[in-house]
Amino acid sequence: MLFRSEFVIEKANYKKSKIHLLLDKKAANESYILNIDEHRILISGDEKGILYGLFTLIQLIHDEKNEGLSAPCVSIKDTPRFQWRGMHLDVSRHFFQKEFIKKYIDFLAFFKMNIFHWHLTDDQGWRIEIKKYPLLTKIGAFRNGTLIGHDTDFPRLYDTLNYGGFYTQEDIREIVSYADKRGVTIVPEIEMPGHAMAALAAYPELSCTGNSISVAKEWGVFEDVFCAKEETFIFLENVLSEVMDLFPGKYIHIGGDECPKTRWKECVNCQKIIKEDKLKDEHELQSHFIKRIEKFVNSKGKQIIGWDEILEGGLAPNAAVMSWRGTEGGIQAANENHYVVMSPGSHCYFDHYQGLPGNEPLAIGGYTPLEKVYSFEPVPAELSIDKQHYILGAQANLWTEYIISEKQVEYMIFPRLTALSEVVWSLPVNKNFNSYEKRLAHILKLLDKLNVNCSRSFYNISMQVYPGKNSGIDCSLSAGDVSKTIHYSVDGSNPNANSPAYKSPVSILNNTTIKAALFDGNKMISSVISQDFSINKASGKKITLKHEAHKNYNHGGAFTLVDGITGKLPWFGRDWLGFLNTDFEAIIDFGSEQLISLIMADFLKAENSWIYYPVEVEFLFSMNGDEFVSVKKFDEADLLNMIRCVIFDREAFSARYIKVIAKALDRIPDGKSGSGNRAWLFIDEIGVN
Ligand code: ACM
Ligand code: ZN
């Protein structure tokens, strides 16, 4: 079973028990006791607790031997750790039918999640009927085409299909009632002031310019946002009134993320409010915007929650914060005595890859494998004991830019949802990945029976690389099931049962493609993984960094830069090192003097993720590791036309050490996602020849 605080297996399996449910009004919220003995099954608890007890029972039942159903004799006393056990779904980027939303709620409930965060509005579609503003769905729910492929592709391609859909208020009432019966509260999200293109396509008079715009066909952050004028507030208050009538829960999510200030800076209406209300800048105008909305929502007896950008310019007095850009925003909010839901991109974004990208459906980027989700601790160690109770819980988010079907939604949430479920339900002392992995195998069988499309990426062969014992790179392969055999090839061909069986790390001394798969006898039982290695003088050599990479993008540490594996696009966390608030400086020690004629450094640009090319790159060399001589400095103009690689090619010179320095862009330009913030610098692979 997946969820436990205490349980003891007492005896072997027994069949044909009677089930008794006992409502215990004194039971703690959402708690239950499940007792199974030879004679009967007894579940007691409060209403939700009994439901959870039943779900645990279902998860305990086996019929593996085809002898009828059986369950182990157990005594379980179970209670959740957190009150906010959330899962989000973006229905704007791609729309999902009412029946699937119900199925999604079933998934949540079965894994004891109690919050469904329903992301109903965004640039690419408005999905909730609002009686007072019919154009929101008539115009705003449909777009005239959609981006094909990844948004880092060049050139961008679009289809020309009319795409969209929305939920009527009747649909929503039906879904709210369906969720309520399963112990799930729905938190609706109405995005403001940014991510509002669909609303503005319907009502352009609510923007700063009043110009007509279209529902967005691509992903990203758009400059047209709600104008902070009175007319907008009247509109939003009317919208929220209808929303609050539909959703009985306490929280209304008002978005608040990624709102460029470009239009506000040029808008007479917005500037007038800044002046009249003596606001310092556009960040304070955003804070003013959210505070005004909060006042209205509070007046109806409800609370707002928003993405962590609502901290900027000052938090609204009663707002709760959903921390997505790491945990820092959540820590700040809790220290200011505000409630917090932790949902950092590093552990809780289920739109990220869960396996090596070459083997996965196209995703936005990132790398959040099952083990990483399971390792998440929602209460940050930095938070003092008296502030910890402000952490309501945690939530995973499923943004659907690249998730186009119901089956793909299932693939992205399973099995990661089962790991998150333990994170938010179990006490840390009861968490154990090895034990989870065993229970997972049983849960996956159950989900297979229900025809749920679960990812098996966790079971794929994984590859680890190390500095080569002699030289180059050593590569080790492993699989979850150690009773089976890994066969691999190094010549680019697909491995078969006659390819070498993997026994010990493979030494890679030249450019090589390794392919590997798991075999049960002659039968291949995993997909083939494939990895190219590009070997040069720097591969596997000692490398030291002046500043460590940011903890969220430091997979593999400094060695990542000389591991022979070039960072892939679309980027995902694993191959790249990410730096924020520090410049990049690395020294490579070749161990002996080398003749060098080429130095290369590979950088990443992904504007939507606030990642920019460096504005200055310098290559230096040294004989003794102390005194370095500059061989080449590229300034901003040199780097302007650069695509990924900065290459310096010259007559050969001798050196034992080289140093690479790269300076990040100080300030993201206006009109871009994250404008005004410092840019991230991402680098992978430094090559020397
Ligand atoms: C977010 O991912 N923009 C909240
Ligand atoms: Zn304006």
XYZ file of C-alpha atoms and ligand atoms in Angstrom:
694
model
C 0.000 0.000 0.000
C 1.095 3.503 -0.609
C 0.060 5.373 2.453
C 0.763 4.545 5.970
C 1.861 6.001 9.190
C 1.841 2.750 11.091
C 1.067 -0.723 9.944
C 1.888 -4.230 10.877
C 1.354 -7.258 8.742
C -0.030 -9.821 11.131
C -0.857 -12.923 9.188
C -1.084 -14.425 5.769
C -3.826 -13.629 3.238
C -7.451 -14.425 3.805
C -10.389 -14.409 1.466
C -14.057 -13.511 1.680
C -14.133 -10.963 4.466
C -17.038 -8.713 5.232
C -16.416 -4.984 5.076
C -17.663 -2.713 7.864
C -17.552 1.085 7.647
C -17.832 3.052 10.860
C -18.269 6.814 10.917
C -16.288 8.180 13.840
C -17.250 11.795 14.466
C -14.293 12.182 16.825
C -11.719 10.972 14.304
C -9.097 13.509 13.248
C -9.682 15.242 9.910
C -9.169 12.893 6.927
C -7.896 10.100 9.204
C -8.881 6.461 9.309
C -8.167 3.153 10.946
C -8.195 0.039 8.782
C -8.245 -3.371 10.456
C -8.237 -6.548 8.453
C -8.383 -9.898 10.246
C -9.603 -13.363 9.314
C -13.236 -12.482 9.922
C -13.802 -8.992 8.686
C -12.509 -5.685 7.344
C -13.240 -2.648 9.489
C -12.675 0.930 8.397
C -13.412 3.750 10.797
C -12.761 7.455 10.464
C -14.403 10.717 9.487
C -16.167 10.816 6.124
C -13.060 11.514 4.087
C -11.044 9.152 6.245
C -13.403 6.264 5.451
C -13.027 7.010 1.759
C -9.234 6.955 2.106
C -9.472 3.735 4.101
C -11.391 2.176 1.208
C -8.795 3.392 -1.289
C -6.032 1.905 0.821
C -7.970 -1.357 0.938
C -8.270 -1.421 -2.857
C -4.533 -0.868 -3.119
C -3.890 -3.751 -0.727
C -5.995 -6.262 -2.603
C -4.141 -8.783 -4.705
C -5.410 -11.333 -7.158
C -2.067 -12.301 -8.540
C -2.518 -16.050 -8.215
C -5.953 -15.950 -9.868
C -7.421 -17.519 -6.750
C -9.846 -14.701 -6.109
C -9.165 -11.484 -4.262
C -7.134 -11.444 -1.080
C -5.758 -8.846 1.270
C -3.161 -9.134 4.004
C -4.241 -8.965 7.663
C -3.175 -5.507 8.739
C -3.866 -2.863 11.307
C -3.323 0.608 9.894
C -3.794 3.938 11.617
C -3.387 6.610 9.017
C -3.478 10.392 8.978
C -2.248 12.938 6.444
C 0.802 15.100 7.090
C -0.431 18.097 5.063
C -3.843 19.649 4.530
C -2.998 20.861 0.978
C -2.278 17.866 -1.219
C -2.639 19.416 -4.611
C -2.530 18.571 -8.282
C -2.999 21.157 -11.002
C -4.157 20.865 -14.603
C -3.807 23.496 -17.316
C -6.852 23.265 -19.610
C -6.020 26.456 -21.528
C -3.015 25.375 -23.592
C -4.872 22.172 -24.373
C -8.506 21.541 -23.575
C -9.765 18.382 -21.884
C -13.367 17.216 -21.943
C -15.594 17.157 -18.869
C -15.498 13.360 -18.639
C -11.714 13.374 -18.505
C -11.719 16.046 -15.791
C -13.835 13.665 -13.722
C -11.391 10.853 -14.391
C -8.527 13.154 -13.347
C -10.366 13.873 -10.093
C -10.749 10.114 -9.567
C -6.983 9.738 -9.970
C -6.379 12.453 -7.384
C -8.831 11.060 -4.861
C -7.547 7.502 -5.233
C -4.067 8.710 -4.296
C -5.491 10.783 -1.418
C -4.891 14.174 -3.011
C -7.526 16.649 -1.869
C -6.993 19.781 -3.988
C -7.574 20.093 -7.724
C -6.089 23.372 -8.958
C -7.948 24.012 -12.203
C -6.033 26.440 -14.428
C -9.023 27.752 -16.382
C -7.727 30.836 -18.149
C -4.534 31.748 -19.970
C -3.289 33.383 -23.157
C -4.270 30.418 -25.338
C -7.875 29.979 -24.247
C -10.530 31.084 -21.750
C -12.310 27.940 -20.577
C -15.076 28.942 -18.159
C -18.485 30.313 -19.140
C -19.153 33.730 -17.592
C -22.782 34.753 -18.152
C -22.123 38.481 -17.953
C -19.323 38.379 -20.544
C -20.328 35.861 -23.246
C -17.477 36.874 -25.570
C -14.975 35.370 -23.129
C -15.973 31.941 -24.402
C -17.425 32.901 -27.798
C -14.107 34.488 -28.845
C -11.647 33.735 -26.039
C -12.163 29.954 -25.951
C -10.909 29.374 -29.498
C -7.630 29.995 -31.275
C -6.853 30.053 -34.912
C -3.972 27.620 -34.963
C -1.333 26.142 -32.678
C 2.443 25.968 -32.611
C 3.845 22.719 -33.988
C 6.944 21.255 -32.352
C 8.939 23.013 -29.655
C 8.972 26.757 -29.118
C 12.763 26.778 -29.391
C 12.483 25.376 -32.940
C 13.500 27.745 -35.687
C 11.608 28.683 -37.761
C 8.363 28.294 -35.829
C 5.605 26.364 -37.582
C 1.855 26.512 -36.896
C -1.151 24.475 -37.872
C -4.219 26.355 -39.077
C -6.880 24.457 -37.145
C -9.488 26.231 -35.063
C -8.825 24.819 -31.587
C -10.697 25.267 -28.335
C -13.563 24.512 -26.014
C -14.945 25.556 -22.654
C -16.945 24.356 -19.675
C -20.469 25.672 -19.206
C -21.508 26.691 -15.709
C -23.657 23.573 -15.667
C -20.568 21.439 -16.462
C -18.701 23.149 -13.677
C -21.427 22.573 -11.087
C -21.477 18.913 -12.091
C -17.697 18.618 -11.743
C -17.602 20.493 -8.413
C -20.216 18.139 -7.000
C -18.378 15.105 -8.424
C -15.138 16.256 -6.777
C -16.844 17.002 -3.471
C -18.145 13.437 -3.254
C -14.545 12.260 -3.578
C -13.105 14.581 -0.964
C -11.517 16.887 -3.536
C -11.825 20.665 -3.319
C -11.406 22.567 -6.577
C -9.332 25.733 -6.571
C -10.197 27.626 -9.767
C -7.546 29.879 -11.285
C -8.430 33.075 -13.119
C -5.129 34.553 -14.336
C -4.418 38.248 -13.832
C -2.926 40.727 -14.613
C -0.785 38.738 -17.122
C -1.527 35.606 -19.166
C -4.701 37.401 -20.270
C -4.493 37.377 -24.096
C -7.633 35.252 -24.519
C -9.672 37.610 -22.311
C -8.255 40.641 -24.135
C -9.035 39.116 -27.523
C -12.671 39.094 -26.369
C -12.603 42.488 -24.616
C -9.666 44.530 -26.009
C -10.868 47.634 -24.154
C -9.451 46.039 -20.973
C -5.873 46.256 -22.264
C -3.666 49.344 -22.068
C -3.668 49.990 -25.823
C -7.221 48.898 -26.699
C -5.815 47.371 -29.885
C -7.442 44.245 -31.214
C -5.412 41.100 -30.507
C -5.841 37.362 -31.094
C -5.993 34.410 -28.753
C -2.361 33.234 -28.580
C -1.273 30.383 -30.866
C 2.111 29.819 -29.234
C 3.509 29.501 -25.722
C 5.313 32.103 -23.655
C 4.804 35.410 -21.936
C 2.982 38.187 -23.749
C 3.215 41.942 -23.289
C -0.503 42.618 -23.546
C -1.922 42.285 -20.037
C -4.929 43.670 -18.169
C -4.681 47.458 -17.764
C -4.789 48.473 -14.087
C -7.709 50.862 -14.688
C -11.108 50.921 -12.920
C -12.922 49.334 -15.881
C -10.726 46.209 -15.526
C -11.491 45.887 -11.823
C -15.232 46.103 -12.465
C -14.866 43.386 -15.110
C -12.711 41.127 -12.912
C -14.977 41.580 -9.894
C -17.981 40.567 -11.985
C -16.086 37.544 -13.324
C -14.911 36.546 -9.848
C -18.443 36.893 -8.448
C -19.666 34.245 -10.886
C -16.587 32.096 -10.204
C -17.082 32.296 -6.425
C -20.734 31.288 -6.865
C -19.639 28.170 -8.714
C -16.785 27.022 -6.474
C -17.600 26.570 -2.790
C -13.954 26.212 -1.654
C -12.147 28.810 0.428
C -9.397 29.666 -2.066
C -9.531 31.443 -5.414
C -6.262 31.401 -7.388
C -5.663 34.746 -9.087
C -2.484 33.836 -10.983
C -0.146 36.819 -10.713
C 2.843 35.202 -12.460
C 4.888 36.441 -15.398
C 3.305 39.845 -15.957
C 5.524 42.044 -18.156
C 5.290 45.731 -17.244
C 5.980 47.061 -20.756
C 2.437 48.223 -21.502
C 1.897 49.681 -18.028
C 5.024 51.832 -18.437
C 3.556 53.448 -21.540
C -0.087 53.649 -20.448
C -1.625 56.959 -19.317
C -4.217 55.144 -17.203
C -1.671 52.984 -15.417
C 0.756 55.866 -14.898
C -2.090 58.006 -13.485
C -2.789 55.357 -10.827
C 0.909 55.103 -9.975
C 0.979 58.867 -9.459
C -2.310 59.238 -7.576
C -1.649 56.326 -5.238
C 1.991 57.362 -4.771
C 3.279 53.971 -5.966
C 7.007 53.610 -6.519
C 6.918 51.720 -9.794
C 5.070 49.148 -11.898
C 5.902 46.369 -9.398
C 3.985 48.314 -6.773
C 1.207 48.728 -9.323
C 1.034 44.934 -9.623
C 0.871 44.710 -5.832
C -1.859 47.393 -5.844
C -3.748 45.335 -8.451
C -3.624 42.142 -6.385
C -4.485 43.962 -3.145
C -7.556 45.470 -4.768
C -8.693 42.042 -5.982
C -7.949 40.527 -2.586
C -10.175 43.095 -0.881
C -13.052 42.118 -3.143
C -12.501 38.366 -2.727
C -12.192 38.745 1.064
C -15.437 40.749 1.116
C -17.163 37.601 -0.194
C -15.646 35.508 2.587
C -12.944 33.884 0.417
C -9.141 33.961 0.295
C -6.787 34.518 -2.605
C -3.744 32.453 -3.473
C -1.265 33.490 -6.174
C 2.062 32.497 -7.763
C 5.101 33.819 -5.910
C 5.453 36.941 -8.088
C 2.672 38.432 -5.927
C 5.410 39.009 -3.337
C 6.967 41.653 -5.597
C 5.991 45.177 -4.627
C 4.503 43.904 -1.354
C 2.202 40.995 -0.521
C -1.550 41.552 -0.162
C -2.434 41.332 3.569
C -4.208 37.948 3.580
C -2.843 36.292 0.452
C -1.462 32.763 0.349
C 1.522 32.124 -1.924
C 2.187 29.250 -4.294
C 5.967 29.012 -4.573
C 6.977 27.850 -8.050
C 10.248 29.646 -8.851
C 12.028 27.525 -6.252
C 11.176 27.581 -2.555
C 12.577 31.059 -1.810
C 9.259 32.844 -2.397
C 7.521 30.408 -0.088
C 10.137 30.919 2.616
C 9.782 34.699 2.372
C 5.979 34.486 2.532
C 6.027 32.146 5.550
C 8.481 34.466 7.299
C 5.960 37.245 6.663
C 3.262 35.034 8.292
C 1.451 34.059 5.091
C 0.256 30.599 4.159
C 2.261 28.806 1.495
C 1.858 25.929 -0.929
C 5.173 24.581 -2.165
C 5.296 23.778 -5.856
C 8.877 24.368 -7.006
C 9.730 23.680 -10.641
C 12.653 21.518 -9.547
C 10.478 18.773 -7.986
C 6.825 19.512 -8.736
C 6.567 20.301 -12.454
C 5.183 17.179 -14.075
C 5.427 18.761 -17.533
C 9.196 18.153 -17.252
C 10.848 15.042 -18.651
C 10.809 11.960 -16.417
C 13.321 10.005 -18.492
C 16.080 10.751 -20.981
C 14.542 13.092 -23.595
C 15.514 10.941 -26.581
C 13.178 8.267 -25.211
C 10.288 10.510 -24.161
C 7.479 12.379 -25.908
C 8.403 16.011 -26.607
C 8.193 18.046 -23.402
C 8.831 21.634 -22.389
C 12.234 20.745 -20.878
C 13.506 20.140 -17.356
C 14.201 16.785 -15.746
C 12.075 15.598 -12.856
C 12.412 11.833 -12.554
C 10.409 9.801 -10.070
C 13.171 9.663 -7.444
C 13.398 13.444 -7.448
C 9.677 13.873 -6.834
C 9.853 11.303 -4.038
C 12.796 13.137 -2.425
C 10.876 16.421 -2.132
C 10.526 17.898 1.355
C 7.857 20.632 1.412
C 9.060 22.274 4.639
C 12.379 23.982 3.858
C 15.168 23.441 6.379
C 15.747 27.221 6.447
C 12.342 27.856 7.998
C 12.297 28.309 11.778
C 10.001 26.008 13.757
C 7.497 28.756 14.586
C 6.966 29.477 10.861
C 6.681 25.897 9.643
C 2.940 25.689 10.192
C 2.511 28.253 7.393
C 3.409 25.528 4.884
C -0.027 24.173 4.003
C 1.414 21.460 1.820
C 2.608 20.879 -1.702
C 1.285 20.545 -5.206
C 2.430 19.350 -8.598
C 1.582 21.287 -11.744
C 0.759 19.984 -15.185
C 1.145 22.699 -17.815
C -0.089 21.378 -21.123
C 1.736 23.275 -23.873
C 3.180 19.964 -25.065
C 0.545 17.651 -23.614
C -2.080 17.257 -26.252
C -4.085 14.170 -25.300
C -5.687 12.507 -22.299
C -3.330 9.549 -22.631
C -0.353 11.907 -22.508
C -1.732 13.566 -19.368
C -1.849 10.128 -17.759
C 1.682 9.384 -18.920
C 3.054 12.607 -17.405
C 1.322 12.252 -14.026
C 1.866 8.506 -13.540
C 3.718 7.285 -11.662
C 4.976 10.664 -10.399
C 1.633 11.419 -8.727
C 2.046 8.327 -6.539
C 5.426 9.656 -5.340
C 4.001 13.105 -4.612
C 1.167 11.463 -2.764
C 3.612 9.967 -0.275
C 5.442 13.288 -0.001
C 2.291 15.077 1.142
C 0.716 12.245 3.117
C 3.528 10.460 4.969
C 5.838 11.674 7.677
C 9.473 11.832 6.548
C 10.407 9.001 8.959
C 8.015 6.717 7.091
C 9.389 7.533 3.652
C 11.712 5.033 2.066
C 12.328 4.901 -1.659
C 13.187 1.192 -1.761
C 9.968 0.276 -0.048
C 8.032 2.700 -2.272
C 9.549 1.109 -5.362
C 8.224 -2.320 -4.315
C 4.744 -0.964 -3.681
C 4.911 0.954 -6.961
C 5.212 -2.276 -8.964
C 1.885 -3.393 -7.482
C 0.217 -0.012 -8.071
C 1.353 -0.004 -11.701
C -0.274 -3.390 -12.244
C -3.479 -2.020 -10.772
C -3.353 1.067 -13.006
C -2.640 -1.143 -16.040
C -5.830 -3.035 -15.291
C -7.686 0.269 -15.290
C -6.144 1.017 -18.695
C -4.233 4.018 -17.354
C -1.236 4.992 -19.477
C 1.608 4.945 -16.924
C 5.163 5.852 -17.840
C 7.715 3.083 -17.309
C 10.659 5.457 -17.832
C 11.757 4.827 -14.276
C 12.581 1.246 -15.319
C 14.627 2.225 -18.354
C 18.346 1.711 -18.335
C 20.149 4.588 -16.751
C 23.601 5.719 -17.618
C 26.177 7.289 -15.381
C 29.441 8.839 -16.524
C 32.717 9.357 -14.667
C 36.176 10.686 -15.464
C 37.898 7.760 -17.186
C 40.191 5.625 -14.994
C 42.924 5.904 -17.588
C 41.687 8.694 -19.794
C 38.482 9.773 -21.587
C 35.150 8.894 -19.980
C 33.900 5.759 -18.212
C 30.246 4.944 -18.670
C 28.242 2.647 -16.397
C 24.802 1.222 -17.171
C 22.170 0.002 -14.740
C 18.555 -1.155 -14.763
C 15.906 -1.316 -12.033
C 15.527 -5.087 -12.529
C 18.964 -6.564 -11.788
C 17.884 -10.114 -12.667
C 17.859 -9.221 -16.374
C 20.782 -8.588 -18.756
C 21.851 -5.331 -20.377
C 23.278 -5.680 -23.879
C 25.000 -2.740 -25.528
C 26.705 -1.619 -28.708
C 29.325 1.047 -29.434
C 29.028 1.110 -33.234
C 25.685 2.902 -33.570
C 23.696 -0.288 -34.234
C 20.710 -1.275 -32.112
C 21.805 -3.831 -29.519
C 20.472 -7.391 -29.660
C 20.899 -10.463 -27.492
C 24.229 -11.180 -29.243
C 25.679 -7.738 -28.461
C 28.143 -7.602 -25.546
C 26.507 -8.113 -22.149
C 27.232 -5.250 -19.803
C 29.496 -6.233 -16.884
C 31.619 -3.251 -15.916
C 32.010 0.417 -16.966
C 32.746 0.965 -20.640
C 35.816 3.082 -21.367
C 35.199 5.744 -24.022
C 38.319 7.165 -25.604
C 36.996 8.422 -28.960
C 33.766 9.826 -30.373
C 31.288 7.015 -29.758
C 27.562 6.284 -29.677
C 26.546 3.860 -26.950
C 23.202 2.092 -27.321
C 21.811 -0.232 -24.674
C 18.660 -2.144 -23.785
C 17.478 -4.649 -21.202
C 16.920 -8.277 -22.248
C 15.100 -11.215 -20.752
C 16.916 -13.981 -22.573
C 16.573 -13.072 -26.242
C 13.679 -10.689 -25.703
C 14.253 -6.944 -25.441
C 12.088 -5.687 -22.559
C 13.016 -1.996 -22.378
C 13.348 0.705 -24.984
C 16.790 1.333 -26.472
C 18.685 4.198 -24.905
C 21.254 5.972 -26.986
C 23.992 8.424 -26.049
C 26.561 10.203 -28.218
C 29.962 11.004 -26.747
C 32.178 13.667 -28.177
C 35.686 13.201 -26.801
C 38.415 15.863 -26.790
C 41.452 16.922 -24.721
C 39.239 18.257 -21.924
C 37.064 15.139 -21.593
C 37.275 13.680 -18.095
C 39.935 16.156 -16.987
C 39.935 17.869 -13.598
C 37.688 20.917 -13.626
C 37.025 23.391 -10.811
C 34.438 26.161 -10.667
C 34.837 29.453 -8.848
C 31.105 29.470 -8.026
C 28.998 26.329 -7.911
C 26.022 26.102 -10.232
C 22.583 26.916 -8.795
C 21.330 23.954 -6.787
C 18.409 23.359 -9.150
C 20.670 23.016 -12.202
C 23.748 21.319 -10.871
C 23.177 17.718 -11.894
C 26.565 16.058 -12.161
C 28.459 19.128 -10.862
C 31.437 20.666 -12.670
C 32.277 17.346 -14.363
C 29.122 17.835 -16.495
C 31.129 20.363 -18.526
C 33.788 17.825 -19.546
C 31.789 14.566 -19.591
C 31.756 14.192 -23.376
C 27.959 14.690 -23.487
C 26.814 17.854 -25.213
C 23.775 19.648 -23.754
C 20.638 18.785 -25.672
C 17.814 20.892 -27.057
C 15.089 21.280 -26.056
C 17.128 21.825 -22.918
C 16.497 19.741 -19.890
C 18.109 20.026 -16.504
C 20.515 17.127 -16.665
C 23.054 18.046 -19.308
C 23.372 21.720 -18.457
C 24.728 23.695 -15.510
C 22.725 26.823 -14.660
C 24.109 29.914 -12.946
C 22.167 32.783 -11.409
C 23.606 35.861 -9.699
C 27.169 34.687 -10.289
C 29.352 34.832 -13.331
C 30.811 31.628 -14.660
C 34.469 30.818 -14.120
C 36.076 27.410 -14.630
C 39.633 26.085 -14.680
C 40.517 22.846 -16.460
C 43.731 21.081 -15.497
C 45.033 18.734 -18.194
C 47.552 17.224 -15.757
C 50.429 17.951 -18.125
C 51.377 20.442 -20.784
C 49.246 20.219 -23.938
C 49.417 21.703 -27.386
C 46.144 23.612 -27.814
C 44.683 25.179 -30.929
C 40.955 25.284 -30.225
C 38.765 26.132 -27.236
C 35.006 25.890 -27.384
C 32.241 26.664 -24.886
C 28.601 25.839 -25.490
C 25.835 28.095 -24.095
C 22.054 27.947 -24.064
C 19.415 30.490 -24.922
C 15.797 29.886 -23.856
C 14.178 33.284 -23.379
C 10.911 31.925 -21.990
C 12.914 30.334 -19.203
C 14.951 33.530 -18.645
C 18.105 31.895 -19.995
C 20.299 34.124 -22.176
C 23.665 33.898 -23.871
C 26.569 35.521 -22.017
C 27.523 39.126 -22.787
C 31.255 38.487 -22.389
C 33.386 35.364 -22.722
C 37.118 35.135 -22.068
C 39.568 32.249 -22.602
C 42.845 32.259 -20.655
C 45.705 29.815 -20.205
C 48.391 29.076 -17.664
C 51.382 26.803 -17.074
C 51.256 26.843 -13.271
C 47.551 27.309 -12.450
C 48.209 30.665 -10.739
C 49.072 33.184 -13.392
C 46.707 33.197 -16.344
C 47.196 34.963 -19.647
C 44.208 35.984 -21.702
C 44.173 34.481 -25.203
C 40.838 35.849 -26.348
C 38.029 38.017 -25.038
C 34.686 38.167 -26.843
C 32.619 41.263 -26.085
C 28.893 41.802 -26.517
C 29.252 42.783 -30.184
C 31.347 39.661 -30.930
C 28.742 37.488 -29.270
C 25.729 39.088 -30.919
C 25.483 36.638 -33.796
C 26.587 33.638 -31.842
C 24.532 30.471 -31.987
C 25.319 28.336 -28.967
C 29.063 27.846 -29.384
C 31.805 30.323 -28.650
C 34.812 28.981 -30.516
C 38.357 30.217 -30.468
C 40.554 28.737 -33.153
C 44.207 29.782 -33.467
C 47.784 28.656 -33.900
C 48.743 26.010 -31.396
C 50.112 27.100 -28.023
C 51.257 25.193 -24.942
C 49.417 25.191 -21.638
C 48.634 22.914 -18.721
C 45.575 24.890 -17.588
C 42.864 26.851 -19.314
C 40.310 29.147 -17.736
C 36.902 30.101 -19.153
C 35.054 33.160 -17.857
C 31.543 34.100 -18.975
C 29.505 37.071 -17.773
C 25.700 36.824 -17.679
C 23.239 39.400 -18.941
C 22.476 41.746 -16.019
C 18.961 42.641 -16.918
C 16.420 40.836 -19.088
C 15.160 43.364 -21.665
C 11.689 44.917 -21.455
C 8.960 42.956 -23.132
C 10.665 39.613 -22.494
C 9.590 37.043 -19.947
C 11.175 38.015 -16.614
C 12.132 41.501 -17.831
C 14.153 43.464 -15.280
C 15.521 40.321 -13.604
C 19.038 39.061 -14.047
C 19.301 36.383 -16.726
C 20.321 32.791 -16.096
C 23.527 31.589 -17.704
C 23.489 27.954 -18.841
C 26.574 26.213 -20.105
C 27.411 22.731 -21.151
C 30.555 21.236 -22.417
C 33.829 22.965 -22.782
C 35.856 21.412 -25.545
C 39.611 21.720 -26.153
C 41.705 20.448 -29.035
C 4.189 29.280 -13.754
O 4.737 28.195 -13.990
N 4.267 30.282 -14.623
C 3.454 29.515 -12.530
Zn -2.839 50.502 -18.559
